[in-house]
Short mmCIF file of C-alpha atoms in Angstrom, two decimals:
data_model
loop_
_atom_site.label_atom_id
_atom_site.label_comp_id
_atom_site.label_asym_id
_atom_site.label_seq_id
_atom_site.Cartn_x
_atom_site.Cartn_y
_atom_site.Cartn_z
CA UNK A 13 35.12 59.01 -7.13
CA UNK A 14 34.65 62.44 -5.04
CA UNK A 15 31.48 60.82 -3.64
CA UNK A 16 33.01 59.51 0.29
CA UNK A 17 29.63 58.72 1.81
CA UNK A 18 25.67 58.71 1.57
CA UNK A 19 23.90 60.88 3.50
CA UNK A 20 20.31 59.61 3.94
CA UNK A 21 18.85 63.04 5.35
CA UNK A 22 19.09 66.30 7.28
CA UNK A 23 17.62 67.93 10.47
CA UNK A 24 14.63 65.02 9.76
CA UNK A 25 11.63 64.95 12.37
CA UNK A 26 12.22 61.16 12.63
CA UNK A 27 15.23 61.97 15.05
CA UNK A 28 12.77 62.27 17.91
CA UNK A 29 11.18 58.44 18.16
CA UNK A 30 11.86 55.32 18.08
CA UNK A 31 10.07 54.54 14.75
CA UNK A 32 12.98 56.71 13.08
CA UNK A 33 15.73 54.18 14.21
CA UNK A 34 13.67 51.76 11.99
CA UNK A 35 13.68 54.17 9.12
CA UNK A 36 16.94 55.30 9.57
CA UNK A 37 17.91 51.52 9.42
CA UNK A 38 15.90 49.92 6.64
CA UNK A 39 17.36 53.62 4.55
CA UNK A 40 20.97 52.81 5.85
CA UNK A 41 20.68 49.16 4.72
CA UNK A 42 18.96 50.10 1.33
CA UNK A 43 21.94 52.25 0.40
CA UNK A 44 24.50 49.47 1.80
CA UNK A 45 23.04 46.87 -0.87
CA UNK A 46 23.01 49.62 -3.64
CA UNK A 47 26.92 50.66 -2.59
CA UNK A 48 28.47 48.91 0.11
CA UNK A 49 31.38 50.57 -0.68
CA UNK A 50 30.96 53.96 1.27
CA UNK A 51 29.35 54.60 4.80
CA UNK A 52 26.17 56.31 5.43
CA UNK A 53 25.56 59.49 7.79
CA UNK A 54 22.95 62.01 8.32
CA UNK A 55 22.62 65.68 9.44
CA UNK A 56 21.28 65.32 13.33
CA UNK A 57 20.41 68.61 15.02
CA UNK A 58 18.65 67.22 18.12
CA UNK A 59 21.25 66.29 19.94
CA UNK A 60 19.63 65.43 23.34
CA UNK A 61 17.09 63.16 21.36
CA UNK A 62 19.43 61.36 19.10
CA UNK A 63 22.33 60.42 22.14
CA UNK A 64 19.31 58.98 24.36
CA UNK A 65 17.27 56.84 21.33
CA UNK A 66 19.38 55.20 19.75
CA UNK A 67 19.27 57.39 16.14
CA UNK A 68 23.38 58.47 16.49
CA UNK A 69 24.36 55.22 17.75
CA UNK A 70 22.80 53.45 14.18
CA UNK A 71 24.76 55.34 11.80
CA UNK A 72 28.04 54.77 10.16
CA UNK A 73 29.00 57.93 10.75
CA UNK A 74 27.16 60.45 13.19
CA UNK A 75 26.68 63.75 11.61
CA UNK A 76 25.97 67.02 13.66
CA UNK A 77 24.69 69.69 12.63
CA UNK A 78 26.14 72.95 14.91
CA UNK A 79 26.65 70.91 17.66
CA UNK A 80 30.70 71.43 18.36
CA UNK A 81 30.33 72.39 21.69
CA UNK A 82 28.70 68.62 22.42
CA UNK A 83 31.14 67.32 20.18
CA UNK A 84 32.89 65.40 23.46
CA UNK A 85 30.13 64.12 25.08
CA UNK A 86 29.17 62.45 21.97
CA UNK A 87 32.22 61.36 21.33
CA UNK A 88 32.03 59.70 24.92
CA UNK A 89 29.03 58.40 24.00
CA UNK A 90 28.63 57.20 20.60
CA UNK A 91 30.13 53.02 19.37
CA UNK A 92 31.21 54.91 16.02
CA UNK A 93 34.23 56.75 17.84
CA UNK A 94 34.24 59.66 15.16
CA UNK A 95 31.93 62.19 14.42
CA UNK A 96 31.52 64.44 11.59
CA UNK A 97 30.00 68.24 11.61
CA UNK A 98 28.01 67.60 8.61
CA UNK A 99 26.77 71.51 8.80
CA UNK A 100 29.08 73.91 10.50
CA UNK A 101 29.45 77.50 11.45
CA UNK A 102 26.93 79.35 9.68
CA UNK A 103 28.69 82.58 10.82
CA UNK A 104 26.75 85.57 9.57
CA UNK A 105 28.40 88.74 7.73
CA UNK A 106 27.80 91.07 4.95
CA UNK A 107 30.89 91.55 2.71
CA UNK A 108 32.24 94.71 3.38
CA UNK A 109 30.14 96.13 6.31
CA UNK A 110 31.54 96.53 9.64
CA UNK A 111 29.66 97.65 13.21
CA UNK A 112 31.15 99.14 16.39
CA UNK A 113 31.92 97.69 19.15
CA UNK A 114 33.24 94.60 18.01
CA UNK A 115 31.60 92.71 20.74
CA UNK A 116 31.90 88.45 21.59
CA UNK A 117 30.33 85.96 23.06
CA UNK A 118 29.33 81.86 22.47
CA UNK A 119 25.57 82.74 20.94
CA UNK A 120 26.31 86.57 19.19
CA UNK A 121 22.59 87.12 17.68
CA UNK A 122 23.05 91.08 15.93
CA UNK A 123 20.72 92.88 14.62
CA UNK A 124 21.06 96.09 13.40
CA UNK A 125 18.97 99.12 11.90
CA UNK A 126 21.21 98.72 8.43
CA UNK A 127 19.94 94.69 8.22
CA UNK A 128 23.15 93.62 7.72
CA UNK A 129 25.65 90.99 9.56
CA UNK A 130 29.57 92.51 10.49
CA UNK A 131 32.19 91.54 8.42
CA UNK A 132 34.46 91.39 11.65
CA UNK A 133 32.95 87.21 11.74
CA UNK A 134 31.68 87.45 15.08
CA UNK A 135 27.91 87.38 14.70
CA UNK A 136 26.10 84.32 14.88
CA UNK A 137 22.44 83.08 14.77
CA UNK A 138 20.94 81.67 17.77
CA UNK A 139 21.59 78.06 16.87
CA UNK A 140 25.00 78.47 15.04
CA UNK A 141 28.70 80.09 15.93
CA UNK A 142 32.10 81.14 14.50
CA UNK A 143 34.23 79.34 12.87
CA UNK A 144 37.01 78.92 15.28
CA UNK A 145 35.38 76.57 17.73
CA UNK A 146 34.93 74.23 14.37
CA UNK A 147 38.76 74.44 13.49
CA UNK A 148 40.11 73.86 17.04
CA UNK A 149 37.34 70.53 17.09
CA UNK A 150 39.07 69.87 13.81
CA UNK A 151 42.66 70.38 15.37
CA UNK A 152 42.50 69.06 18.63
CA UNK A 153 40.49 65.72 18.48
CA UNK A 154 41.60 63.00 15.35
CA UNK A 155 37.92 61.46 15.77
CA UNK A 156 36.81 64.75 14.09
CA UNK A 157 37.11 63.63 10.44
CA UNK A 158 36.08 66.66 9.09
CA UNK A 159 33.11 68.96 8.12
CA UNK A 160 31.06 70.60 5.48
CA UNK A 161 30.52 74.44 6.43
CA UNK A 162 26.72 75.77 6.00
CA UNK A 163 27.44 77.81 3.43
CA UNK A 164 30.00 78.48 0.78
CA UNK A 165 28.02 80.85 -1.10
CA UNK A 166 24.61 82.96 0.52
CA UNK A 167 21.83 82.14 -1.42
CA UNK A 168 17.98 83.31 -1.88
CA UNK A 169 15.94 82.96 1.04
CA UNK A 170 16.36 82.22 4.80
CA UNK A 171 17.44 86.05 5.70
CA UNK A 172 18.68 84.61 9.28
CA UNK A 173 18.98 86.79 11.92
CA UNK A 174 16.89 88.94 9.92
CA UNK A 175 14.24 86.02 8.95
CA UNK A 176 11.38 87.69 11.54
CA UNK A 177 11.96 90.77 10.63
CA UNK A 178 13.36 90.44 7.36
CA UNK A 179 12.26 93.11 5.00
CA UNK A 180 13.53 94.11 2.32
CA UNK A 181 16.35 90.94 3.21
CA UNK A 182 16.31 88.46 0.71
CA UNK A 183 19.32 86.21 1.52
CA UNK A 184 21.04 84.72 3.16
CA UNK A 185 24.63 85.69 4.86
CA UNK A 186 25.93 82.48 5.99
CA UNK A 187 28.15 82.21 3.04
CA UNK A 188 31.90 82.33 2.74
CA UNK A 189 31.28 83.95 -0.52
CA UNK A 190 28.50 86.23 -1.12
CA UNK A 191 25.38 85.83 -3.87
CA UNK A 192 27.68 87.87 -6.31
CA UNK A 193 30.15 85.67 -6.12
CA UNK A 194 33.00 88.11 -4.00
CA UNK A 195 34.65 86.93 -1.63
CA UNK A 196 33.93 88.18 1.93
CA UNK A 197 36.67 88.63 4.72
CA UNK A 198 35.59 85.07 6.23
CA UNK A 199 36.98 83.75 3.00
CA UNK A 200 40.10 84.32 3.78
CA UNK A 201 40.15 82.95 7.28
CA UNK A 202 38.86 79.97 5.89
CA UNK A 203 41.94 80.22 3.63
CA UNK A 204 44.61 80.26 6.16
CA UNK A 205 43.69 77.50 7.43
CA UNK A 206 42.63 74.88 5.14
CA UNK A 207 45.25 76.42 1.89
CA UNK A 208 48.37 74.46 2.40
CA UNK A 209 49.94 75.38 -0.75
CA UNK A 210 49.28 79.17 -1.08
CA UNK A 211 50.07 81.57 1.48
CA UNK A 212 47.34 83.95 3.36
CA UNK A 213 47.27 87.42 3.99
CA UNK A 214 44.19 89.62 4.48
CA UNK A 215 43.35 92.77 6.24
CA UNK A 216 40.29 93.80 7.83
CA UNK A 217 38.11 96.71 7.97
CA UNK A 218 38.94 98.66 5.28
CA UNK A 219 40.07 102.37 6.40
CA UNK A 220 37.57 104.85 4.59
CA UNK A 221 36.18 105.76 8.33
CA UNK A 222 35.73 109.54 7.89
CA UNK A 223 33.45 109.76 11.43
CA UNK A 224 35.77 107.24 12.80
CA UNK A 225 38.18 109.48 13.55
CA UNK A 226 40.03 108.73 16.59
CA UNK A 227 37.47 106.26 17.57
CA UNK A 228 39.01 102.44 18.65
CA UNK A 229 38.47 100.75 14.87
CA UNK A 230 39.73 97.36 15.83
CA UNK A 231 42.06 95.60 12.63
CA UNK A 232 42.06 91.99 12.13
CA UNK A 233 44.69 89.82 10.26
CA UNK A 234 43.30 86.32 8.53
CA UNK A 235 46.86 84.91 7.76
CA UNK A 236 48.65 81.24 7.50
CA UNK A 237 51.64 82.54 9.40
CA UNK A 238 51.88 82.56 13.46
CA UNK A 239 52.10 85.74 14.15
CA UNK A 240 52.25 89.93 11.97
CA UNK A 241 52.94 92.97 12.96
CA UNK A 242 50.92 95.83 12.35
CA UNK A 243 51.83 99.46 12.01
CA UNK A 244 49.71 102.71 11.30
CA UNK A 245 50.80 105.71 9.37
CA UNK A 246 54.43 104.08 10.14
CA UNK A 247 53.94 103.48 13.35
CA UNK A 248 54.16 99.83 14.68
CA UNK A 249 51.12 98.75 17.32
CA UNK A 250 53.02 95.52 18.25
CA UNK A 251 53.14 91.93 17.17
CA UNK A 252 50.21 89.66 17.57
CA UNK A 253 50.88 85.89 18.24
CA UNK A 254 48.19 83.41 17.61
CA UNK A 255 47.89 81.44 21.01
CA UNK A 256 45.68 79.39 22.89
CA UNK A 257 43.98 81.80 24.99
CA UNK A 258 40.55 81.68 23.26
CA UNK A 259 39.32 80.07 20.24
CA UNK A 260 39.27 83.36 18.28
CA UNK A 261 43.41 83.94 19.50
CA UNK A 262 44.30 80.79 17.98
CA UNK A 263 43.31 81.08 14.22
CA UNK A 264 42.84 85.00 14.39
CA UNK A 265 45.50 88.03 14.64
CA UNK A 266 44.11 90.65 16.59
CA UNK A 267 44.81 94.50 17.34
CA UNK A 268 41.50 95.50 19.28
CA UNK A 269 42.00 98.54 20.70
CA UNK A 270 43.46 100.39 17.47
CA UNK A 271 42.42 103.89 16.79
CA UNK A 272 41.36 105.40 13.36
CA UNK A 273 43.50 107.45 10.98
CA UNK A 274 43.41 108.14 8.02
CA UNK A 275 46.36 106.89 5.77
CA UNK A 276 47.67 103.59 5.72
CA UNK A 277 47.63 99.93 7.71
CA UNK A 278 50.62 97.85 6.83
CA UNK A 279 50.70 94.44 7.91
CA UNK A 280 54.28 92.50 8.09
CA UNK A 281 53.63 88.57 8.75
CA UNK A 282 56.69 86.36 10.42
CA UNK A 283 57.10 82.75 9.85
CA UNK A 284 57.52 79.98 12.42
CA UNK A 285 61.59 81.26 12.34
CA UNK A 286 60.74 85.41 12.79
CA UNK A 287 61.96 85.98 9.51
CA UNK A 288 59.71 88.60 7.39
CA UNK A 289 57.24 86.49 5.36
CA UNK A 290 54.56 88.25 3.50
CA UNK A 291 53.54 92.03 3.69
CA UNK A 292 50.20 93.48 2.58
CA UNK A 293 48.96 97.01 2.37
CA UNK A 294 45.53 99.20 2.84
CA UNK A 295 45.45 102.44 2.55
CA UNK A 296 42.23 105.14 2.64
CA UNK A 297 41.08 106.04 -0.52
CA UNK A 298 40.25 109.09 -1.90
CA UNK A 299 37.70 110.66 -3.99
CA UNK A 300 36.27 108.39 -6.48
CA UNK A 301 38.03 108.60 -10.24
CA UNK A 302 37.07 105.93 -11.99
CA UNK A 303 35.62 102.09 -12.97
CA UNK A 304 37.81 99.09 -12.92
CA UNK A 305 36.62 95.87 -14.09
CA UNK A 306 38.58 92.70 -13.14
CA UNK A 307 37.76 89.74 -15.68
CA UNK A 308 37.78 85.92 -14.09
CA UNK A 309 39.34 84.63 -17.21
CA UNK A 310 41.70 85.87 -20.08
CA UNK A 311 39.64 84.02 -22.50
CA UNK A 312 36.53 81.72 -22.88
CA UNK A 313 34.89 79.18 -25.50
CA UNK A 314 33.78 79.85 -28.16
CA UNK A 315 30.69 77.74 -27.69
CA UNK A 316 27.55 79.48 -26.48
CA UNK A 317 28.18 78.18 -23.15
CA UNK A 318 31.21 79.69 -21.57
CA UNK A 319 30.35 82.58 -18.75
CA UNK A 320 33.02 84.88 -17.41
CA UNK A 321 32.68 87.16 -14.47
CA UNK A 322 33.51 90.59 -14.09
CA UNK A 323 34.02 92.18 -10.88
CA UNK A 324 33.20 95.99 -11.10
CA UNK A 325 34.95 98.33 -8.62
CA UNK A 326 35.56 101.94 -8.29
CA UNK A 327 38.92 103.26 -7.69
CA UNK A 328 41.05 106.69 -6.80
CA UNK A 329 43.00 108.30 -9.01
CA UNK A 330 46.07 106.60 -7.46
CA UNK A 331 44.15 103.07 -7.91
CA UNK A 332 43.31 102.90 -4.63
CA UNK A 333 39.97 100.60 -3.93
CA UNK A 334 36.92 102.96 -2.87
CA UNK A 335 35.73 100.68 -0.72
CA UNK A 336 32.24 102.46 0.32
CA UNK A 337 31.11 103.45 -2.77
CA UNK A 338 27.32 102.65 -4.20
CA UNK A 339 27.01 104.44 -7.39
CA UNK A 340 24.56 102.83 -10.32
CA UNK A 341 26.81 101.35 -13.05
CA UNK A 342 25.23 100.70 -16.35
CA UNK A 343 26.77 97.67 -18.58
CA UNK A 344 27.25 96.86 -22.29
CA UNK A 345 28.48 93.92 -24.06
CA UNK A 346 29.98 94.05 -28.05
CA UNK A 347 31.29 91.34 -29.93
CA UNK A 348 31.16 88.04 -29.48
CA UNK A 349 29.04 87.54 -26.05
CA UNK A 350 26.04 89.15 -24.60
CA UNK A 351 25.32 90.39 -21.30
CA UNK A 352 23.60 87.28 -18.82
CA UNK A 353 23.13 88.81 -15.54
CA UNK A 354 24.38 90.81 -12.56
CA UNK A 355 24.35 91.54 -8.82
CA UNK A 356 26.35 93.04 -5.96
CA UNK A 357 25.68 91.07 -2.68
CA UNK A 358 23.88 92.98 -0.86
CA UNK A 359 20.90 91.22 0.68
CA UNK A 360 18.79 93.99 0.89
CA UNK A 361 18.61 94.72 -2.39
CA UNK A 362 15.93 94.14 -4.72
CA UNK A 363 17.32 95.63 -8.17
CA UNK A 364 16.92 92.61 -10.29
CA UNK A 365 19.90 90.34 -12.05
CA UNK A 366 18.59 90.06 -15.32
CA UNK A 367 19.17 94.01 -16.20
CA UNK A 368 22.17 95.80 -17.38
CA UNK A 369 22.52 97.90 -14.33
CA UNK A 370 23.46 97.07 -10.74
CA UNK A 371 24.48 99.87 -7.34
CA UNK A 372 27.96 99.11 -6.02
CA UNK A 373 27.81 97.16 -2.59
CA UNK A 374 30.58 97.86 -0.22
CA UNK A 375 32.21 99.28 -3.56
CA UNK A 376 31.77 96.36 -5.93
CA UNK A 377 29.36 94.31 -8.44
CA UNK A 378 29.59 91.57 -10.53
CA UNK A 379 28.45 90.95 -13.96
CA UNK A 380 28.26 87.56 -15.56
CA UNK A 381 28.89 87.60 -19.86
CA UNK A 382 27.88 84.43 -22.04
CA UNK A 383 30.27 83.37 -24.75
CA UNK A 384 28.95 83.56 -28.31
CA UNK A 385 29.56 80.39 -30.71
CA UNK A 386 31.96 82.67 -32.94
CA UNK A 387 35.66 83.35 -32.13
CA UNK A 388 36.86 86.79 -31.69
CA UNK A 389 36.85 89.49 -28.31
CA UNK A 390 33.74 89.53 -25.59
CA UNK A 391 33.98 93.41 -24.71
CA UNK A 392 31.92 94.61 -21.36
CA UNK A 393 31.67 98.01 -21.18
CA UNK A 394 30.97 100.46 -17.95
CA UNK A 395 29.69 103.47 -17.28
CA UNK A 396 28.61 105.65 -14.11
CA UNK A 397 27.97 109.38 -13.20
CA UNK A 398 30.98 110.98 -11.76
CA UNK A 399 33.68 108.83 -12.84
CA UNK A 400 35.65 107.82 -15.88
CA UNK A 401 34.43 104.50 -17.35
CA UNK A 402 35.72 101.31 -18.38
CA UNK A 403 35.61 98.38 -20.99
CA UNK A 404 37.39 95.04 -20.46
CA UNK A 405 38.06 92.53 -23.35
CA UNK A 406 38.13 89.04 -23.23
CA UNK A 407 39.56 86.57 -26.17
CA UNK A 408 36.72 84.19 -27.27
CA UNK A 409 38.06 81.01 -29.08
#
């Protein structure tokens, strides 16, 4: 039942001819006769080719592939009357790493001497772009029917922008999530707009900028109310509306000319009325104190096959989130579960998954424990030079 249509390929050289509207056709009638219950798309990249040949026009449902911008003059074009982005986005960023100026533009191809992608979500690859322009297609035209963003998680290989110059990249940073599973900042912008039922409010950069001082460190809000206000240190530096004026203003809360101190951002968000609907809090950290590990469940199967994550962070002495740190952690498991793998998201580096030791990326790591086939308690232990450790327990039953 969550299958809604066939896709019959992706970005295949067969857009370019005529001999691919015959494929495409005798494919598209194959899967009719097998389920002529469900329509049939595919992933079209060449744009140009597939308007002018006939390819888009033979589909059930045109499928584009980073094409938003040409999303009208399809539209204009195309029998079908809807059109679906069956690979958006593909916004690059590296959980947790941020580069000054915040600079933006349509095409926003960064590279930088660190090989990572800024967590602010306005780097691109040549062929791809933000999310906004994808939402406001979404909002603003009902023959959108929806899309399916490219990705949700990174994943090994294609180190785009990085993928010519690419060592010691080893993944990719399209995703929404990163390859250890954390969420980066573009999760939550994703959030606020396509959560209904849970309200959104997220903060960006985090404020451990030591050299910033002084220095304009712009702060985003990713939030499913219209407008926040944002103050420093106590000090408010005005209410941000989201509006129309660009793509980024309308699903984006923005204070770009901020300046760094140290202390704490506070972030009040209003509802459609101006009454005081949400409030979230950052503050700098100080020197590193000790491990905290965050389990994904309370308890897990007892059947061999149960897996819970742990997210491994490194906190103040106040329990404040250190968000730069990259110590080594070492990791233990006792009882009923053993130890299965772990990583940090970083796609640069090459420690490997399967051993009981990971750095800290952007101050976190995650490690993945197996259930054993005996009830009782899945303990992961964690240790690192320089700060207190820390053991979690989770019921296995």
């Amino acid at each position: 039942p969550s299958v809604v249509m066939w896709s019959i390929g992706n970005e295949v050289p067969s857009q370019w001819g005529p001999d691919g509207v015959c494929e495409l056709t005798m494919l598209q009638n194959l899967v009719h006769s097998l389920d002529p219950t469900r329509p049939v798309t595919c992933g079209m990249d060449q744009i140009r080719a597939v308007l002018d040949n006939g390819f888009a026009a033979s589909l059930d449902i045109p499928g584009f592939n980073y094409k938003p911008q040409h999303y009208q003059k399809a539209f204009e074009k195309l029998p079908q009357q809807i059109i679906l982005g069956s690979e958006t986005a593909s916004t690059v960023s590296s959980r947790g790493v941020y580069h000054f100026p915040v600079n933006w533009k349509e095409r926003n191809t960064q590279m930088h001497p660190d090989h990572q992608s800024n967590s602010y979500d306005n780097e691109t690859c040549s062929w791809s772009n933000t999310p906004d322009i994808d939402f406001a297609m979404d909002d603003d035209y009902p023959w959108v029917i929806g899309q399916f963003v490219w990705t949700g998680f990174d994943y090994l290989g294609e180190p785009s922008p990085y993928d010519t110059d690419a060592w010691p990249n080893h993944s990719s940073v399209f995703g929404i999530i990163d390859l250890a599973s954390l969420p980066k900042d573009r999760f939550y912008l994703y959030r606020s707009k396509w959560n209904e039922k849970d309200s959104t409010l997220h903060v960006l950069p985090h404020w451990n900028w030591p050299e910033r001082k002084g220095q304009t460190t712009p702060v985003f809000v990713y939030t499913s109310f219209p407008k926040a206000e944002l103050f420093i240190n106590g000090v408010s530096q005005g209410i941000r509306e989201k509006n129309d004026s660009t793509y980024q203003h309308r699903y984006r809360l923005m204070w770009n000319d901020t300046k760094y101190e140290p202390g704490e951002l506070r972030v009040v968000a209003y509802d459609g009325y101006g009454n005081k609907a949400m409030e979230k809090t950052v503050r700098t950290a100080g020197k590193p104190h000790h491990l905290v590990i965050t389990p994904s469940v309370g308890e897990v199967a007892a059947n061999g096959d149960d897996l819970v994550y742990f997210t491994i962070t490194v906190a103040d002495r106040y329990g404040n989130p250190v968000p730069t740190d990259s110590r080594l952690v070492k990791f233990s498991v006792e009882g009923q579960g053993s130890f299965e793998a772990t990583a940090n998201g970083d796609p640069t580096c090459l420690m490997p998954f399967q051993n009981p030791e990971m750095k800290l990326f952007s101050g976190a790591a995650t490690v993945i424990a197996r259930s054993a086939s005996d009830p009782g308690m899945l303990v992961l232990h964690a240790t690192a030079n320089g700060v207190k450790p820390a053991k979690c327990a989770v019921k296995v039953q």
